[in-house]
Amino acid sequence: MAQEQVIPSTPHVTGPTPAPSDPANKQESYFAPISGSSPKTNANFADDRARARSRSPKSIITNSAQSPPPPKKPPSTTSPTNGIPNGHLSPSSAVSSNSSYWRNISRSPSPLGLIPIHRSFRSFIHRHEIPRKALHLSIGFFTLNLYSRGVSTNAIHPWLLGALIPIASVDYLRHTFPGFNRFYIRILGALMRESEVEGWNGVIWYLLGAWTVLRFLPKDVGVMSVLLLSWCDTAASTVGRLYGRYTPRIRKGKSVAGSAAAMAVGVLTAGLFWGWAVPRFGFDEGFMFEGTLRLPGFAREVLGWQGDDGTLGGWAALGVVSLWSGLVASASEVVDIFGWDDNLTIPVLSGLGLWGFFRVFC
């Protein structure tokens, strides 16, 4: 019998992997990767086929069942914006010491739900701020009632200062003692915004603004400034929330709809006060506007006017004053000065605008 010839296996030649510093490695031509592994024998290929056949669905299910499930991640408390968490709903943000955070997050009275009563009466308190706006409006009617009774501003501003000091002191205490703060919010939360949980209560700025204009400005200008704060700010907030999304935005939290509402209510308020309340209950000493407007002396000289030339009275003067009152009310509601509360800036800026106008034209 002839001897069986053994066919030798094909040799597998391996070459050394070129080092990065080898000059041959810097040639522009492309070289296929050179394997440095040992040649596979027929036994290796048989083992590979056996392992491929052993990867059945049953074995995969068994292996996955034996391995422990991956740990679940705790639910995220942040709200991603384009994949980047913004931290608005993080509990840590509720105790942020940065007061500007609260002005930027939202004009909503309770975006994080820190005030319990806002969750119980969401539409009544949280969305429309009915109790807060009712208090805001009532201050204007109370001021008009005091004027109709002939009460002097010199008799009012000491009471405002007397109320401001204890209220500010209580606010300081609630920021110092968390337990007292929780009790305070439970009692007066319906009149607060969530920005006031970590910030100063809006009543403090309201009292400070009213005290400033009644203490340092003439009576008619001071009373009018308080009326603009009470009614124009409420109108701007209400209309801005309802229709602000349909009009251009002036700045964050301020829209054309809200500013237009503030101006319209300012015009009506000035017409009510100087056109009805003042003639009905009489002028007081120190009033700046007594029914007439006049161009400044230098302007009349330039124009060559004499006597009563350049003088405006009656309904025309009232119309001009009412229009200017609406403009200053709208502008003071929109402007932002160092992030100060608008309960302070609206009466002060409105009062200064009216005082400057009357200084020039009265």
CSV table of C-alpha atoms in Angstrom, one decimal:
chain,number,residue,atom,x,y,z
A,1,MET,CA,0.0,0.0,0.0
A,2,ALA,CA,1.3,3.4,-0.9
A,3,GLN,CA,2.2,5.6,1.9
A,4,GLU,CA,-0.4,8.4,2.6
A,5,GLN,CA,1.1,11.8,1.8
A,6,VAL,CA,0.6,14.5,4.5
A,7,ILE,CA,-0.3,17.9,3.1
A,8,PRO,CA,1.5,20.4,5.2
A,9,SER,CA,-0.5,23.4,6.5
A,10,THR,CA,0.0,26.7,4.8
A,11,PRO,CA,2.5,28.7,6.7
A,12,HIS,CA,1.4,32.1,8.1
A,13,VAL,CA,4.1,34.7,7.9
A,14,THR,CA,3.9,37.5,10.4
A,15,GLY,CA,5.9,40.6,10.3
A,16,PRO,CA,6.9,43.0,13.0
A,17,THR,CA,4.6,45.9,13.7
A,18,PRO,CA,6.3,49.1,12.6
A,19,ALA,CA,7.2,51.5,15.5
A,20,PRO,CA,5.7,55.0,15.4
A,21,SER,CA,9.2,56.4,14.9
A,22,ASP,CA,10.0,54.1,12.0
A,23,PRO,CA,10.5,56.3,8.9
A,24,ALA,CA,8.8,53.7,6.8
A,25,ASN,CA,5.6,54.4,8.7
A,26,LYS,CA,5.5,58.0,7.4
A,27,GLN,CA,5.1,57.1,3.8
A,28,GLU,CA,2.1,58.4,2.0
A,29,SER,CA,1.0,55.0,0.7
A,30,TYR,CA,-1.6,53.0,2.5
A,31,PHE,CA,-0.6,49.8,4.3
A,32,ALA,CA,-3.1,47.3,5.4
A,33,PRO,CA,-2.9,46.3,9.1
A,34,ILE,CA,-0.4,43.6,9.8
A,35,SER,CA,-1.6,41.0,12.4
A,36,GLY,CA,0.9,40.0,15.0
A,37,SER,CA,-1.3,37.1,16.3
A,38,SER,CA,-0.3,33.5,15.9
A,39,PRO,CA,-1.7,31.5,13.0
A,40,LYS,CA,-5.0,29.7,13.6
A,41,THR,CA,-4.9,25.9,13.3
A,42,ASN,CA,-7.7,23.7,12.3
A,43,ALA,CA,-8.4,23.1,16.0
A,44,ASN,CA,-8.7,26.8,16.6
A,45,PHE,CA,-11.3,27.1,13.8
A,46,ALA,CA,-13.2,24.1,15.2
A,47,ASP,CA,-13.3,25.8,18.7
A,48,ASP,CA,-14.6,29.0,17.1
A,49,ARG,CA,-17.4,27.2,15.4
A,50,ALA,CA,-18.3,25.4,18.6
A,51,ARG,CA,-18.5,28.6,20.5
A,52,ALA,CA,-20.7,30.2,17.8
A,53,ARG,CA,-23.1,27.3,18.0
A,54,SER,CA,-23.2,27.4,21.8
A,55,ARG,CA,-24.6,31.0,21.7
A,56,SER,CA,-28.2,30.0,21.6
A,57,PRO,CA,-31.1,32.2,22.9
A,58,LYS,CA,-31.5,29.9,25.8
A,59,SER,CA,-28.0,30.3,27.1
A,60,ILE,CA,-28.3,34.1,26.6
A,61,ILE,CA,-31.5,34.2,28.7
A,62,THR,CA,-29.9,32.1,31.4
A,63,ASN,CA,-26.9,34.2,31.6
A,64,SER,CA,-28.8,37.4,31.7
A,65,ALA,CA,-31.1,36.0,34.4
A,66,GLN,CA,-28.2,35.1,36.6
A,67,SER,CA,-26.6,38.5,36.3
A,68,PRO,CA,-27.9,41.1,38.8
A,69,PRO,CA,-30.0,44.0,37.3
A,70,PRO,CA,-28.2,47.3,37.0
A,71,PRO,CA,-29.0,49.7,39.8
A,72,LYS,CA,-31.8,52.2,39.1
A,73,LYS,CA,-30.8,55.9,39.0
A,74,PRO,CA,-32.8,58.1,41.3
A,75,PRO,CA,-35.3,60.3,39.5
A,76,SER,CA,-33.8,63.6,38.4
A,77,THR,CA,-35.2,66.7,40.0
A,78,THR,CA,-33.9,69.0,37.3
A,79,SER,CA,-35.6,70.0,34.1
A,80,PRO,CA,-33.4,69.5,31.1
A,81,THR,CA,-33.2,72.2,28.5
A,82,ASN,CA,-31.5,70.9,25.3
A,83,GLY,CA,-29.9,68.2,27.4
A,84,ILE,CA,-28.5,70.6,30.0
A,85,PRO,CA,-30.2,70.6,33.4
A,86,ASN,CA,-31.3,74.1,34.5
A,87,GLY,CA,-31.9,73.3,38.2
A,88,HIS,CA,-35.2,75.2,38.3
A,89,LEU,CA,-37.0,72.3,40.0
A,90,SER,CA,-34.1,71.2,42.2
A,91,PRO,CA,-34.9,71.3,46.0
A,92,SER,CA,-31.6,73.1,46.6
A,93,SER,CA,-32.8,76.0,44.4
A,94,ALA,CA,-35.6,76.6,46.8
A,95,VAL,CA,-33.2,77.8,49.5
A,96,SER,CA,-30.9,79.7,47.1
A,97,SER,CA,-29.5,82.8,48.7
A,98,ASN,CA,-29.3,84.6,45.4
A,99,SER,CA,-32.3,86.8,45.3
A,100,SER,CA,-31.9,87.5,41.6
A,101,TYR,CA,-32.7,83.8,40.9
A,102,TRP,CA,-36.3,84.4,42.0
A,103,ARG,CA,-36.7,87.4,39.7
A,104,ASN,CA,-35.5,85.4,36.7
A,105,ILE,CA,-37.3,82.1,37.2
A,106,SER,CA,-40.8,83.3,36.7
A,107,ARG,CA,-43.4,85.9,37.5
A,108,SER,CA,-45.6,83.1,38.8
A,109,PRO,CA,-46.5,83.5,42.4
A,110,SER,CA,-45.4,79.9,43.3
A,111,PRO,CA,-43.5,78.1,40.6
A,112,LEU,CA,-42.0,75.5,43.0
A,113,GLY,CA,-45.0,75.0,45.3
A,114,LEU,CA,-43.3,76.2,48.5
A,115,ILE,CA,-46.5,77.9,49.7
A,116,PRO,CA,-49.0,75.1,50.7
A,117,ILE,CA,-52.1,77.2,50.2
A,118,HIS,CA,-51.2,77.9,46.6
A,119,ARG,CA,-51.5,74.2,45.9
A,120,SER,CA,-54.9,74.0,47.5
A,121,PHE,CA,-56.4,77.0,45.6
A,122,ARG,CA,-54.3,77.0,42.5
A,123,SER,CA,-56.6,78.9,40.2
A,124,PHE,CA,-57.8,81.4,42.9
A,125,ILE,CA,-54.4,82.2,44.5
A,126,HIS,CA,-51.6,80.8,42.3
A,127,ARG,CA,-52.8,81.7,38.9
A,128,HIS,CA,-54.8,84.9,39.3
A,129,GLU,CA,-53.5,86.1,42.7
A,130,ILE,CA,-57.0,87.3,43.7
A,131,PRO,CA,-56.3,88.0,47.4
A,132,ARG,CA,-53.1,89.9,46.6
A,133,LYS,CA,-54.7,92.0,43.9
A,134,ALA,CA,-57.7,92.7,46.1
A,135,LEU,CA,-55.4,94.1,48.8
A,136,HIS,CA,-53.5,96.1,46.1
A,137,LEU,CA,-56.7,97.7,44.8
A,138,SER,CA,-58.1,98.4,48.2
A,139,ILE,CA,-55.2,100.7,49.1
A,140,GLY,CA,-56.2,103.1,46.3
A,141,PHE,CA,-59.8,103.3,47.5
A,142,PHE,CA,-58.7,103.8,51.1
A,143,THR,CA,-56.3,106.6,50.0
A,144,LEU,CA,-59.1,108.3,48.1
A,145,ASN,CA,-61.4,108.0,51.1
A,146,LEU,CA,-58.8,109.7,53.3
A,147,TYR,CA,-58.4,112.5,50.8
A,148,SER,CA,-62.2,113.0,50.6
A,149,ARG,CA,-62.3,113.4,54.4
A,150,GLY,CA,-59.6,116.1,54.3
A,151,VAL,CA,-56.9,114.1,56.1
A,152,SER,CA,-53.5,115.7,55.7
A,153,THR,CA,-50.6,113.7,54.4
A,154,ASN,CA,-48.6,114.9,57.4
A,155,ALA,CA,-51.0,112.8,59.5
A,156,ILE,CA,-50.7,109.7,57.3
A,157,HIS,CA,-47.0,109.2,56.7
A,158,PRO,CA,-46.1,108.7,60.5
A,159,TRP,CA,-48.6,105.8,60.6
A,160,LEU,CA,-47.0,104.3,57.5
A,161,LEU,CA,-43.6,104.5,59.1
A,162,GLY,CA,-45.0,103.0,62.3
A,163,ALA,CA,-46.4,100.0,60.3
A,164,LEU,CA,-43.2,99.7,58.3
A,165,ILE,CA,-40.8,99.2,61.2
A,166,PRO,CA,-42.6,96.2,62.9
A,167,ILE,CA,-43.4,94.5,59.6
A,168,ALA,CA,-39.8,94.7,58.4
A,169,SER,CA,-38.7,93.4,61.9
A,170,VAL,CA,-41.0,90.4,61.6
A,171,ASP,CA,-39.7,89.7,58.1
A,172,TYR,CA,-36.2,89.7,59.5
A,173,LEU,CA,-37.1,87.3,62.2
A,174,ARG,CA,-38.8,84.8,59.8
A,175,HIS,CA,-35.6,84.8,57.7
A,176,THR,CA,-33.6,84.1,60.8
A,177,PHE,CA,-35.8,81.3,62.3
A,178,PRO,CA,-37.1,78.7,59.7
A,179,GLY,CA,-39.8,77.4,62.0
A,180,PHE,CA,-41.3,80.9,62.4
A,181,ASN,CA,-41.0,81.3,58.6
A,182,ARG,CA,-43.1,78.2,58.0
A,183,PHE,CA,-45.8,79.5,60.4
A,184,TYR,CA,-45.7,82.9,58.8
A,185,ILE,CA,-46.2,81.4,55.3
A,186,ARG,CA,-49.0,79.2,56.6
A,187,ILE,CA,-50.9,82.3,57.9
A,188,LEU,CA,-50.2,84.9,55.2
A,189,GLY,CA,-49.2,82.7,52.2
A,190,ALA,CA,-52.3,83.7,50.2
A,191,LEU,CA,-50.9,87.2,49.9
A,192,MET,CA,-47.4,86.2,49.0
A,193,ARG,CA,-45.4,85.3,45.9
A,194,GLU,CA,-42.9,82.5,46.1
A,195,SER,CA,-40.1,85.0,45.5
A,196,GLU,CA,-41.0,86.4,48.9
A,197,VAL,CA,-40.3,83.1,50.7
A,198,GLU,CA,-36.6,83.8,50.6
A,199,GLY,CA,-36.9,87.6,49.9
A,200,TRP,CA,-38.4,90.5,51.6
A,201,ASN,CA,-42.2,90.7,51.7
A,202,GLY,CA,-43.8,93.0,49.1
A,203,VAL,CA,-45.8,94.8,51.8
A,204,ILE,CA,-42.5,96.3,53.1
A,205,TRP,CA,-41.7,97.9,49.7
A,206,TYR,CA,-45.3,99.0,49.3
A,207,LEU,CA,-45.2,100.9,52.7
A,208,LEU,CA,-41.8,102.3,51.9
A,209,GLY,CA,-42.9,103.6,48.5
A,210,ALA,CA,-46.1,105.1,49.9
A,211,TRP,CA,-44.3,106.7,52.8
A,212,THR,CA,-41.7,108.3,50.6
A,213,VAL,CA,-44.1,110.0,48.2
A,214,LEU,CA,-46.4,111.2,51.0
A,215,ARG,CA,-43.6,112.4,53.1
A,216,PHE,CA,-41.5,114.3,50.6
A,217,LEU,CA,-43.9,115.3,47.7
A,218,PRO,CA,-46.8,117.8,47.6
A,219,LYS,CA,-50.2,116.4,48.5
A,220,ASP,CA,-51.7,116.0,45.1
A,221,VAL,CA,-48.6,114.4,43.6
A,222,GLY,CA,-48.2,112.1,46.6
A,223,VAL,CA,-51.8,110.9,46.5
A,224,MET,CA,-51.7,110.5,42.8
A,225,SER,CA,-48.5,108.4,43.1
A,226,VAL,CA,-50.2,106.0,45.5
A,227,LEU,CA,-53.2,105.7,43.3
A,228,LEU,CA,-51.0,104.8,40.3
A,229,LEU,CA,-49.3,102.2,42.3
A,230,SER,CA,-52.5,100.7,43.5
A,231,TRP,CA,-54.4,100.6,40.2
A,232,CYS,CA,-51.9,100.7,37.4
A,233,ASP,CA,-49.7,98.0,38.7
A,234,THR,CA,-52.7,95.7,39.2
A,235,ALA,CA,-54.0,96.4,35.7
A,236,ALA,CA,-50.6,95.7,34.1
A,237,SER,CA,-50.2,92.4,36.0
A,238,THR,CA,-53.7,91.2,35.2
A,239,VAL,CA,-53.7,92.1,31.5
A,240,GLY,CA,-50.1,91.0,31.0
A,241,ARG,CA,-50.9,87.6,32.3
A,242,LEU,CA,-54.0,87.2,30.1
A,243,TYR,CA,-52.8,88.7,26.9
A,244,GLY,CA,-49.1,89.3,27.2
A,245,ARG,CA,-48.2,86.2,25.1
A,246,TYR,CA,-50.0,87.7,22.1
A,247,THR,CA,-48.0,91.0,22.1
A,248,PRO,CA,-44.2,91.7,21.9
A,249,ARG,CA,-42.2,91.5,25.1
A,250,ILE,CA,-40.5,94.6,26.3
A,251,ARG,CA,-38.3,92.8,28.8
A,252,LYS,CA,-38.5,89.7,30.9
A,253,GLY,CA,-41.9,89.7,32.6
A,254,LYS,CA,-43.1,92.8,30.9
A,255,SER,CA,-45.2,92.9,27.7
A,256,VAL,CA,-46.8,95.6,25.5
A,257,ALA,CA,-50.3,94.5,26.7
A,258,GLY,CA,-49.4,95.0,30.3
A,259,SER,CA,-47.8,98.4,29.7
A,260,ALA,CA,-50.8,99.6,27.6
A,261,ALA,CA,-53.1,98.6,30.4
A,262,ALA,CA,-51.1,100.5,32.9
A,263,MET,CA,-51.1,103.6,30.7
A,264,ALA,CA,-54.9,103.4,30.1
A,265,VAL,CA,-55.6,103.0,33.8
A,266,GLY,CA,-53.2,105.8,34.6
A,267,VAL,CA,-55.1,108.2,32.3
A,268,LEU,CA,-58.4,107.3,33.8
A,269,THR,CA,-57.0,107.6,37.4
A,270,ALA,CA,-55.7,111.1,36.7
A,271,GLY,CA,-59.0,112.1,35.2
A,272,LEU,CA,-60.8,110.7,38.2
A,273,PHE,CA,-58.6,112.5,40.8
A,274,TRP,CA,-58.0,115.9,39.2
A,275,GLY,CA,-61.3,116.0,37.3
A,276,TRP,CA,-63.7,114.7,39.9
A,277,ALA,CA,-62.2,114.3,43.4
A,278,VAL,CA,-60.2,117.5,43.6
A,279,PRO,CA,-63.0,119.9,42.4
A,280,ARG,CA,-65.5,118.0,44.6
A,281,PHE,CA,-63.5,118.0,47.8
A,282,GLY,CA,-61.5,121.2,47.2
A,283,PHE,CA,-57.9,122.2,46.6
A,284,ASP,CA,-55.4,122.2,49.4
A,285,GLU,CA,-52.5,124.5,50.0
A,286,GLY,CA,-49.4,123.2,48.3
A,287,PHE,CA,-51.1,121.7,45.3
A,288,MET,CA,-48.9,121.8,42.2
A,289,PHE,CA,-51.7,121.4,39.6
A,290,GLU,CA,-54.6,123.9,40.1
A,291,GLY,CA,-56.2,123.4,36.7
A,292,THR,CA,-53.9,125.4,34.4
A,293,LEU,CA,-50.7,124.7,32.5
A,294,ARG,CA,-48.3,127.3,31.2
A,295,LEU,CA,-45.2,127.3,29.0
A,296,PRO,CA,-42.0,128.2,30.8
A,297,GLY,CA,-41.0,131.9,30.7
A,298,PHE,CA,-37.9,131.3,28.4
A,299,ALA,CA,-40.1,129.5,25.9
A,300,ARG,CA,-42.7,132.3,25.8
A,301,GLU,CA,-39.9,134.8,25.3
A,302,VAL,CA,-38.5,132.9,22.4
A,303,LEU,CA,-41.9,132.7,20.8
A,304,GLY,CA,-42.7,136.3,21.6
A,305,TRP,CA,-45.8,135.5,23.6
A,306,GLN,CA,-47.1,137.8,26.3
A,307,GLY,CA,-49.9,137.8,28.9
A,308,ASP,CA,-52.0,134.6,28.8
A,309,ASP,CA,-50.3,133.3,25.6
A,310,GLY,CA,-49.1,129.8,26.1
A,311,THR,CA,-51.6,129.0,28.9
A,312,LEU,CA,-53.8,126.0,28.8
A,313,GLY,CA,-56.7,125.4,31.2
A,314,GLY,CA,-60.0,123.5,31.6
A,315,TRP,CA,-60.5,120.1,30.0
A,316,ALA,CA,-57.5,120.6,27.7
A,317,ALA,CA,-55.1,121.0,30.6
A,318,LEU,CA,-56.7,118.0,32.4
A,319,GLY,CA,-56.3,115.9,29.3
A,320,VAL,CA,-52.6,116.8,29.0
A,321,VAL,CA,-52.0,116.0,32.7
A,322,SER,CA,-54.0,112.7,32.4
A,323,LEU,CA,-52.0,111.7,29.4
A,324,TRP,CA,-48.7,112.4,31.1
A,325,SER,CA,-49.8,110.5,34.2
A,326,GLY,CA,-50.5,107.5,32.1
A,327,LEU,CA,-47.1,107.7,30.4
A,328,VAL,CA,-45.2,108.0,33.7
A,329,ALA,CA,-47.2,105.2,35.2
A,330,SER,CA,-46.5,102.9,32.3
A,331,ALA,CA,-42.8,103.8,32.2
A,332,SER,CA,-42.3,103.3,35.9
A,333,GLU,CA,-44.0,99.9,35.7
A,334,VAL,CA,-41.7,98.7,32.9
A,335,VAL,CA,-38.3,100.1,34.1
A,336,ASP,CA,-36.0,97.9,36.3
A,337,ILE,CA,-33.7,99.7,38.7
A,338,PHE,CA,-31.1,97.4,40.3
A,339,GLY,CA,-33.8,94.7,40.6
A,340,TRP,CA,-35.7,96.8,43.2
A,341,ASP,CA,-39.3,95.8,43.9
A,342,ASP,CA,-41.9,97.6,41.7
A,343,ASN,CA,-44.0,98.4,44.8
A,344,LEU,CA,-41.2,100.9,45.6
A,345,THR,CA,-40.1,102.1,42.1
A,346,ILE,CA,-43.6,102.7,40.7
A,347,PRO,CA,-44.7,105.4,43.2
A,348,VAL,CA,-41.3,107.0,43.5
A,349,LEU,CA,-40.7,107.3,39.8
A,350,SER,CA,-44.3,108.3,39.1
A,351,GLY,CA,-44.1,111.0,41.8
A,352,LEU,CA,-40.8,112.3,40.4
A,353,GLY,CA,-42.2,112.4,36.9
A,354,LEU,CA,-45.3,114.3,37.9
A,355,TRP,CA,-43.4,116.6,40.2
A,356,GLY,CA,-40.9,117.5,37.4
A,357,PHE,CA,-43.7,118.1,34.9
A,358,PHE,CA,-45.6,120.4,37.2
A,359,ARG,CA,-42.4,122.3,38.1
A,360,VAL,CA,-41.9,123.1,34.4
A,361,PHE,CA,-45.5,123.8,33.3
A,362,CYS,CA,-47.2,125.1,36.4
